[in-house]
Coordinates of C-alpha atoms and ligand atoms in Angstrom, one line a residue:
M1 CA 10.3 -21.6 -48.9
S2 CA 10.1 -18.1 -47.5
N3 CA 12.6 -15.5 -48.7
A4 CA 14.1 -15.3 -45.2
L5 CA 14.6 -19.0 -45.0
A6 CA 16.0 -19.2 -48.6
F7 CA 18.5 -16.4 -47.6
A8 CA 19.5 -18.3 -44.5
V9 CA 20.1 -21.5 -46.5
I10 CA 22.3 -19.7 -49.0
A11 CA 24.2 -17.9 -46.2
E12 CA 24.8 -21.2 -44.5
R13 CA 26.0 -22.9 -47.8
N14 CA 28.4 -20.0 -48.4
A15 CA 29.8 -20.2 -44.9
F16 CA 30.2 -24.0 -45.3
A17 CA 32.1 -23.5 -48.6
A18 CA 34.4 -20.8 -47.0
D19 CA 35.1 -23.0 -44.0
V20 CA 35.8 -26.1 -46.1
I21 CA 38.2 -24.1 -48.4
D22 CA 39.9 -22.5 -45.3
G23 CA 40.1 -25.8 -43.3
L24 CA 41.4 -28.0 -46.2
S25 CA 44.0 -25.4 -47.3
R26 CA 45.8 -25.4 -43.9
P27 CA 49.0 -27.4 -43.3
K28 CA 47.1 -29.3 -40.6
K29 CA 43.7 -29.9 -42.3
R30 CA 40.5 -29.4 -40.3
L31 CA 36.8 -29.1 -40.7
P32 CA 34.5 -27.5 -38.1
C33 CA 32.4 -30.1 -36.3
R34 CA 29.2 -28.1 -36.5
Y35 CA 28.9 -29.2 -40.1
F36 CA 28.3 -32.8 -39.0
Y37 CA 24.7 -31.9 -38.3
D38 CA 22.8 -31.9 -41.5
A39 CA 19.7 -34.2 -41.5
A40 CA 21.7 -37.3 -42.2
G41 CA 24.3 -36.4 -39.5
S42 CA 21.7 -35.6 -36.9
S43 CA 20.0 -38.9 -37.5
L44 CA 23.4 -40.8 -37.2
F45 CA 24.1 -38.9 -34.0
D46 CA 20.8 -40.1 -32.6
E47 CA 21.9 -43.7 -33.5
I48 CA 25.3 -43.1 -31.7
T49 CA 23.4 -42.1 -28.5
R50 CA 21.8 -45.6 -28.4
L51 CA 25.1 -47.5 -28.8
P52 CA 26.1 -49.7 -25.8
D53 CA 29.5 -48.0 -25.4
Y54 CA 28.3 -44.5 -25.8
Y55 CA 27.8 -43.7 -22.1
P56 CA 27.4 -39.9 -22.2
T57 CA 23.7 -39.9 -23.2
R58 CA 22.7 -42.7 -20.8
A59 CA 24.7 -41.1 -17.9
E60 CA 23.3 -37.6 -18.5
T61 CA 19.8 -39.0 -18.9
A62 CA 20.1 -40.8 -15.5
I63 CA 21.2 -37.5 -13.9
L64 CA 18.3 -35.6 -15.3
E65 CA 15.8 -38.3 -14.3
A66 CA 17.2 -38.5 -10.7
H67 CA 17.4 -34.7 -10.2
A68 CA 14.8 -33.0 -12.5
A69 CA 12.9 -31.6 -9.5
E70 CA 16.0 -30.0 -8.0
I71 CA 17.2 -28.8 -11.4
L72 CA 13.9 -27.1 -12.1
D73 CA 13.6 -25.6 -8.6
G74 CA 11.8 -22.2 -9.0
V75 CA 10.7 -22.7 -12.6
D76 CA 7.1 -21.8 -13.2
E77 CA 4.6 -20.8 -15.8
D78 CA 6.4 -17.5 -16.4
T79 CA 9.7 -19.2 -17.2
T80 CA 10.9 -19.9 -20.7
L81 CA 13.3 -22.8 -21.3
V82 CA 15.9 -22.0 -23.9
E83 CA 18.0 -24.9 -25.2
F84 CA 21.3 -24.6 -27.1
G85 CA 22.1 -27.4 -29.6
S86 CA 18.8 -29.1 -28.8
G87 CA 19.0 -31.8 -31.6
S88 CA 16.2 -34.3 -31.0
S89 CA 15.2 -32.6 -27.6
R90 CA 14.8 -36.1 -26.1
K91 CA 16.6 -35.2 -22.8
T92 CA 14.5 -32.1 -22.6
E93 CA 11.3 -34.2 -22.4
I94 CA 12.5 -35.3 -18.9
L95 CA 12.6 -31.7 -17.8
L96 CA 9.3 -30.8 -19.6
E97 CA 7.6 -33.7 -17.9
Q98 CA 8.7 -32.5 -14.5
A99 CA 8.2 -28.7 -15.1
G100 CA 4.5 -28.8 -15.6
R101 CA 3.4 -25.5 -17.1
L102 CA 6.0 -23.2 -18.7
A103 CA 5.8 -19.9 -20.6
A104 CA 7.5 -21.5 -23.6
Y105 CA 10.3 -23.8 -24.8
A106 CA 12.8 -22.3 -27.3
P107 CA 15.1 -25.0 -28.8
I108 CA 18.0 -23.5 -30.8
D109 CA 19.8 -25.7 -33.3
I110 CA 21.7 -25.4 -36.6
C111 CA 19.8 -28.3 -38.0
G112 CA 16.3 -27.2 -39.2
Q113 CA 15.1 -30.8 -39.8
A114 CA 16.0 -32.0 -36.3
L115 CA 14.2 -29.0 -34.8
E116 CA 11.1 -29.7 -37.0
E117 CA 11.0 -33.4 -36.0
A118 CA 11.4 -32.5 -32.3
R119 CA 8.7 -29.8 -32.5
A120 CA 6.2 -32.3 -34.1
R121 CA 6.9 -34.9 -31.4
L122 CA 6.7 -32.4 -28.6
A123 CA 3.4 -31.1 -29.9
R124 CA 1.9 -34.6 -29.6
R125 CA 3.3 -35.2 -26.1
F126 CA 2.8 -31.7 -24.6
P127 CA -0.1 -30.2 -26.6
E128 CA -0.3 -27.2 -24.2
L129 CA 3.4 -26.2 -24.5
E130 CA 4.3 -23.3 -26.7
V131 CA 7.4 -24.4 -28.7
T132 CA 9.3 -21.8 -30.7
P133 CA 12.2 -23.4 -32.6
I134 CA 15.1 -21.2 -33.6
V135 CA 17.4 -22.2 -36.5
A136 CA 20.6 -20.5 -35.6
D137 CA 24.3 -20.9 -34.9
F138 CA 24.7 -20.3 -31.2
T139 CA 28.3 -19.3 -31.6
A140 CA 27.1 -16.2 -33.6
P141 CA 26.0 -13.1 -31.7
L142 CA 22.6 -14.3 -30.3
A143 CA 19.7 -12.1 -29.4
L144 CA 16.7 -13.9 -27.9
P145 CA 13.3 -13.0 -29.6
A146 CA 11.6 -10.0 -27.9
E147 CA 8.8 -12.2 -26.5
I148 CA 11.4 -14.3 -24.6
A149 CA 14.0 -11.6 -23.7
G150 CA 13.0 -9.8 -20.5
R151 CA 11.0 -12.9 -19.2
R152 CA 12.4 -15.3 -16.6
V153 CA 14.7 -17.7 -18.5
I154 CA 16.4 -21.0 -17.8
G155 CA 19.1 -22.1 -20.3
F156 CA 19.8 -25.8 -21.0
F157 CA 22.9 -26.9 -22.8
P158 CA 23.1 -30.7 -22.6
G159 CA 25.1 -33.3 -24.6
S160 CA 28.6 -32.0 -23.5
T161 CA 28.5 -29.9 -26.7
I162 CA 30.6 -27.4 -24.8
G163 CA 33.4 -30.0 -25.0
N164 CA 33.6 -29.4 -28.7
F165 CA 35.2 -26.0 -28.0
T166 CA 38.7 -25.4 -26.7
P167 CA 38.7 -24.2 -23.1
A168 CA 39.4 -20.6 -24.3
E169 CA 36.5 -20.9 -26.8
A170 CA 34.3 -22.5 -24.2
R171 CA 34.9 -19.5 -21.8
R172 CA 34.0 -17.1 -24.6
L173 CA 30.9 -19.0 -25.5
L174 CA 29.7 -19.3 -21.9
A175 CA 30.2 -15.6 -21.5
A176 CA 28.2 -14.9 -24.6
L177 CA 25.4 -17.3 -23.4
R178 CA 25.3 -15.4 -20.1
L179 CA 24.8 -12.1 -21.9
A180 CA 22.1 -13.7 -24.2
L181 CA 20.2 -15.2 -21.3
G182 CA 20.4 -12.1 -19.2
A183 CA 20.6 -11.1 -15.6
G184 CA 18.9 -13.4 -13.1
S185 CA 19.0 -16.3 -15.5
R186 CA 20.6 -19.7 -14.9
L187 CA 22.2 -22.3 -17.2
V188 CA 22.0 -26.1 -16.7
I189 CA 24.8 -27.6 -18.7
G190 CA 26.0 -31.2 -19.3
V191 CA 29.7 -31.8 -19.2
D192 CA 31.6 -35.1 -19.8
L193 CA 34.2 -35.9 -17.2
K194 CA 37.8 -37.1 -17.4
K195 CA 38.0 -40.9 -17.0
D196 CA 39.9 -44.0 -18.0
P197 CA 41.0 -43.4 -21.6
A198 CA 40.0 -47.0 -22.6
R199 CA 36.4 -46.1 -21.6
L200 CA 36.6 -42.9 -23.6
L201 CA 38.1 -44.5 -26.7
A202 CA 35.4 -47.3 -26.7
A203 CA 32.7 -44.6 -26.8
Y204 CA 34.2 -43.0 -30.0
N205 CA 35.2 -46.2 -31.8
D206 CA 32.1 -48.4 -31.9
P207 CA 32.4 -51.8 -33.6
H208 CA 29.2 -51.2 -35.5
G209 CA 30.8 -48.4 -37.6
V210 CA 28.1 -45.8 -36.7
T211 CA 30.6 -43.2 -35.4
A212 CA 32.7 -43.8 -38.5
A213 CA 29.6 -43.2 -40.7
F214 CA 28.9 -40.0 -38.7
N215 CA 32.4 -38.8 -39.2
L216 CA 32.5 -39.7 -42.9
N217 CA 29.1 -38.0 -43.4
L218 CA 31.1 -34.7 -43.3
L219 CA 32.7 -35.7 -46.6
A220 CA 29.4 -37.0 -48.0
R221 CA 27.8 -33.6 -47.1
I222 CA 30.6 -31.8 -49.0
N223 CA 29.9 -34.0 -52.0
R224 CA 26.1 -33.3 -51.7
E225 CA 26.2 -29.6 -51.0
L226 CA 29.5 -28.3 -52.4
D227 CA 29.8 -30.3 -55.6
G228 CA 32.6 -32.4 -53.9
G229 CA 34.4 -35.4 -55.3
F230 CA 35.5 -37.2 -52.2
D231 CA 35.8 -41.0 -52.4
L232 CA 34.5 -42.0 -49.0
D233 CA 36.3 -45.4 -49.2
G234 CA 39.6 -43.4 -49.5
F235 CA 39.3 -42.2 -45.9
C236 CA 38.9 -43.9 -42.5
H237 CA 37.6 -42.8 -39.1
Q238 CA 40.1 -42.4 -36.3
A239 CA 39.5 -41.3 -32.7
I240 CA 42.4 -40.8 -30.3
Y241 CA 42.7 -39.5 -26.7
D242 CA 45.2 -36.7 -26.1
A243 CA 45.8 -36.9 -22.4
A244 CA 47.9 -33.7 -22.2
E245 CA 45.0 -31.7 -23.7
G246 CA 42.3 -33.8 -22.0
R247 CA 40.4 -34.3 -25.3
I248 CA 39.2 -37.0 -27.7
E249 CA 40.2 -36.0 -31.3
M250 CA 38.2 -37.4 -34.2
R251 CA 39.9 -37.5 -37.6
L252 CA 39.4 -38.7 -41.1
V253 CA 42.6 -40.2 -42.4
S254 CA 43.5 -40.6 -46.1
R255 CA 44.1 -44.2 -46.9
R256 CA 46.3 -43.3 -50.0
P257 CA 47.7 -40.3 -51.9
Q258 CA 44.7 -38.7 -53.5
E259 CA 43.2 -35.4 -54.7
A260 CA 39.6 -34.4 -54.1
R261 CA 37.5 -31.4 -55.3
A262 CA 35.3 -29.4 -53.1
A263 CA 33.7 -25.9 -53.5
G264 CA 35.5 -25.4 -56.9
R265 CA 39.0 -26.2 -55.5
A266 CA 41.2 -29.2 -55.5
F267 CA 42.9 -30.5 -52.4
G268 CA 45.7 -33.0 -52.2
F269 CA 46.1 -35.6 -49.5
R270 CA 49.2 -37.7 -48.6
R271 CA 48.7 -41.3 -47.5
G272 CA 48.0 -41.2 -43.7
E273 CA 47.3 -37.4 -43.7
A274 CA 44.4 -36.5 -41.3
I275 CA 41.6 -34.0 -41.4
H276 CA 40.8 -33.0 -37.8
T277 CA 37.0 -33.1 -37.5
E278 CA 36.1 -32.9 -33.8
S279 CA 37.6 -32.3 -30.4
S280 CA 35.7 -33.4 -27.4
Y281 CA 37.3 -31.9 -24.2
K282 CA 36.7 -33.7 -20.9
Y283 CA 36.8 -31.9 -17.6
A284 CA 37.3 -32.6 -14.0
L285 CA 34.3 -31.3 -12.0
A286 CA 36.4 -28.4 -10.4
E287 CA 38.0 -27.6 -13.8
F288 CA 34.7 -26.9 -15.4
R289 CA 33.5 -24.8 -12.4
E290 CA 36.6 -22.7 -12.8
T291 CA 36.0 -22.3 -16.6
A292 CA 32.4 -21.2 -15.8
R293 CA 33.6 -18.8 -13.2
A294 CA 36.1 -17.3 -15.6
A295 CA 33.2 -16.7 -18.0
G296 CA 31.3 -14.7 -15.4
W297 CA 28.9 -17.4 -14.1
S298 CA 28.6 -18.4 -10.5
P299 CA 28.6 -22.2 -10.3
R300 CA 26.0 -23.5 -7.8
R301 CA 25.1 -27.2 -7.7
A302 CA 26.6 -30.0 -9.7
W303 CA 25.3 -33.6 -10.1
R304 CA 27.0 -36.8 -11.3
D305 CA 25.7 -40.2 -12.3
E306 CA 26.4 -43.1 -9.9
A307 CA 29.5 -44.2 -11.9
G308 CA 30.9 -40.7 -12.0
L309 CA 31.1 -40.6 -15.8
F310 CA 29.2 -37.4 -16.5
S311 CA 28.2 -34.2 -14.8
V312 CA 25.4 -31.6 -15.0
H313 CA 26.1 -28.1 -13.6
E314 CA 23.9 -25.3 -12.5
L315 CA 25.4 -21.9 -13.2
M316 CA 23.9 -18.6 -12.0
A317 CA 24.2 -15.4 -14.1
Ligands
SAM1 C1 26.4 -33.4 -29.4 S1 24.8 -33.0 -30.2 C2 23.8 -32.9 -28.7 C3 22.3 -33.1 -29.1 C4 21.4 -33.1 -27.8 N1 21.4 -31.8 -27.2 C5 21.8 -34.1 -26.9 O1 22.2 -33.8 -25.7 O2 21.7 -35.3 -27.2 C6 25.1 -31.4 -30.6 C7 23.9 -30.6 -31.1 O3 24.2 -29.2 -31.3 C8 23.9 -28.8 -32.6 N2 24.9 -27.8 -32.9 C9 26.3 -28.0 -33.0 N3 26.9 -26.8 -33.2 C10 26.0 -25.9 -33.2 C11 26.0 -24.5 -33.4 N4 27.2 -23.8 -33.6 N5 24.8 -23.8 -33.4 C12 23.6 -24.4 -33.2 N6 23.5 -25.7 -33.0 C13 24.7 -26.5 -33.0 C14 23.9 -30.0 -33.5 O4 23.1 -29.8 -34.6 C15 23.4 -31.1 -32.5 O5 22.0 -31.1 -32.5

């Protein structure tokens, strides 16, 4: 491992420990959802995307397949595609297939292993394409590498990852991405839509237990990386829809009174006490356009799948 990479791993571990101590010390316990995505979590997320009730991936894929040519209008061999939270980069393949020659593809993700697997797969499928993976937290101040900055750039932010942020955080993040991508750029972003709560709840409570395993992996990761002592059988997965806030909330609920160690501290849990692990905000089409406008973007086109479950927006810097 290079010194720079070893330093990044230690910094990430320290940030994880600090966020766990902070989150579990609060009266309403919480853990940031970005820590879901270690290698095990990324692979469980991939499994979730294939579940029958998990409509977002299928609906967004259908939109990209139906509209790739329009989405990539004006993209040419001088354009770099920069993706935020790229994960497996599977949806990106639809765009890469359509785009023909590009200057480069720069996937950004916090999970180095997911980036490496995607890079290896893309190298086989698109041998001509220059892929420059960037292991980074896109919520931290982000400067694109010199060889990308200053070129024509199109940003891609699929998966409704923007829904993991409160509307105020989403505005701040969208404004930061606009600065990072630069003048003249555009952003293509996937956003899950408000819909029948029963449909939403089915997507986050699968009967196969994959979403539960994904949620519980956060405690397993604390055990692995922060010398944690969580008994995974002592917690259960819960997903509820808060209609007033327009968000799905995922929690880990303590099945009994218990204490668990993590990062050198002990944390007590009452029976029924919850750790909030993820919010997933849903938007009406116009609501998201307003959020983007407030962040300085000019919303242009928006596409929906046939059933109106999901949306993909084109925003101009
Ligand atoms: C909901 S998944 C979406 C994955 C993929 N883009 C898709 O559409 O299927 C979120 C992705 O964003 C990454 N991610 C989450 N928070 C991040 C952050 N703060 N910085 C960088 N990547 C992040 C995760 O590792 C994961 O790959």
